[in-house]
């Protein structure tokens, strides 16, 4: 980010860096997590653990993280 952007003020830099961190860390998929977002990975892991313990696991659980990611990217571009 710092190699790609110029900032006119410290406030502008803080705002853009914060938005970038929100996309880069919790929103975007990580290759180390099998190209899942951290939220998707955590949910998948919890469901796998429940299945391993023999608990009921929903076959289609609601996952909004991809919608959230697209909304964040849209807001960052503005």
CSV table of C-alpha atoms in Angstrom, one decimal, residues 1-2 5 9 11 14 18 24 31-32 35 41-43 47 49 51 58 61 63 66-67 72:
chain,number,residue,atom,x,y,z
A,1,UNK,CA,0.0,0.0,0.0
A,2,UNK,CA,2.7,2.5,1.0
A,5,UNK,CA,-0.2,5.6,-2.8
A,9,UNK,CA,-2.2,14.5,5.1
A,11,UNK,CA,-5.4,11.9,8.5
A,14,UNK,CA,-4.6,6.8,8.6
A,18,UNK,CA,-7.1,1.4,8.2
A,24,UNK,CA,-6.1,-7.3,3.8
A,31,UNK,CA,-3.7,-18.9,0.7
A,32,UNK,CA,-2.5,-20.3,4.0
A,35,UNK,CA,-8.1,-19.5,0.0
A,41,UNK,CA,-11.9,-20.9,7.9
A,42,UNK,CA,-13.0,-20.6,11.5
A,43,UNK,CA,-16.6,-21.6,10.7
A,47,UNK,CA,-18.2,-27.4,11.8
A,49,UNK,CA,-14.9,-30.4,14.9
A,51,UNK,CA,-18.9,-33.4,12.8
A,58,UNK,CA,-26.1,-28.0,9.1
A,61,UNK,CA,-24.9,-22.6,6.8
A,63,UNK,CA,-22.0,-17.3,5.1
A,66,UNK,CA,-18.0,-12.9,0.6
A,67,UNK,CA,-20.8,-10.3,0.5
A,72,UNK,CA,-15.6,-3.3,1.9
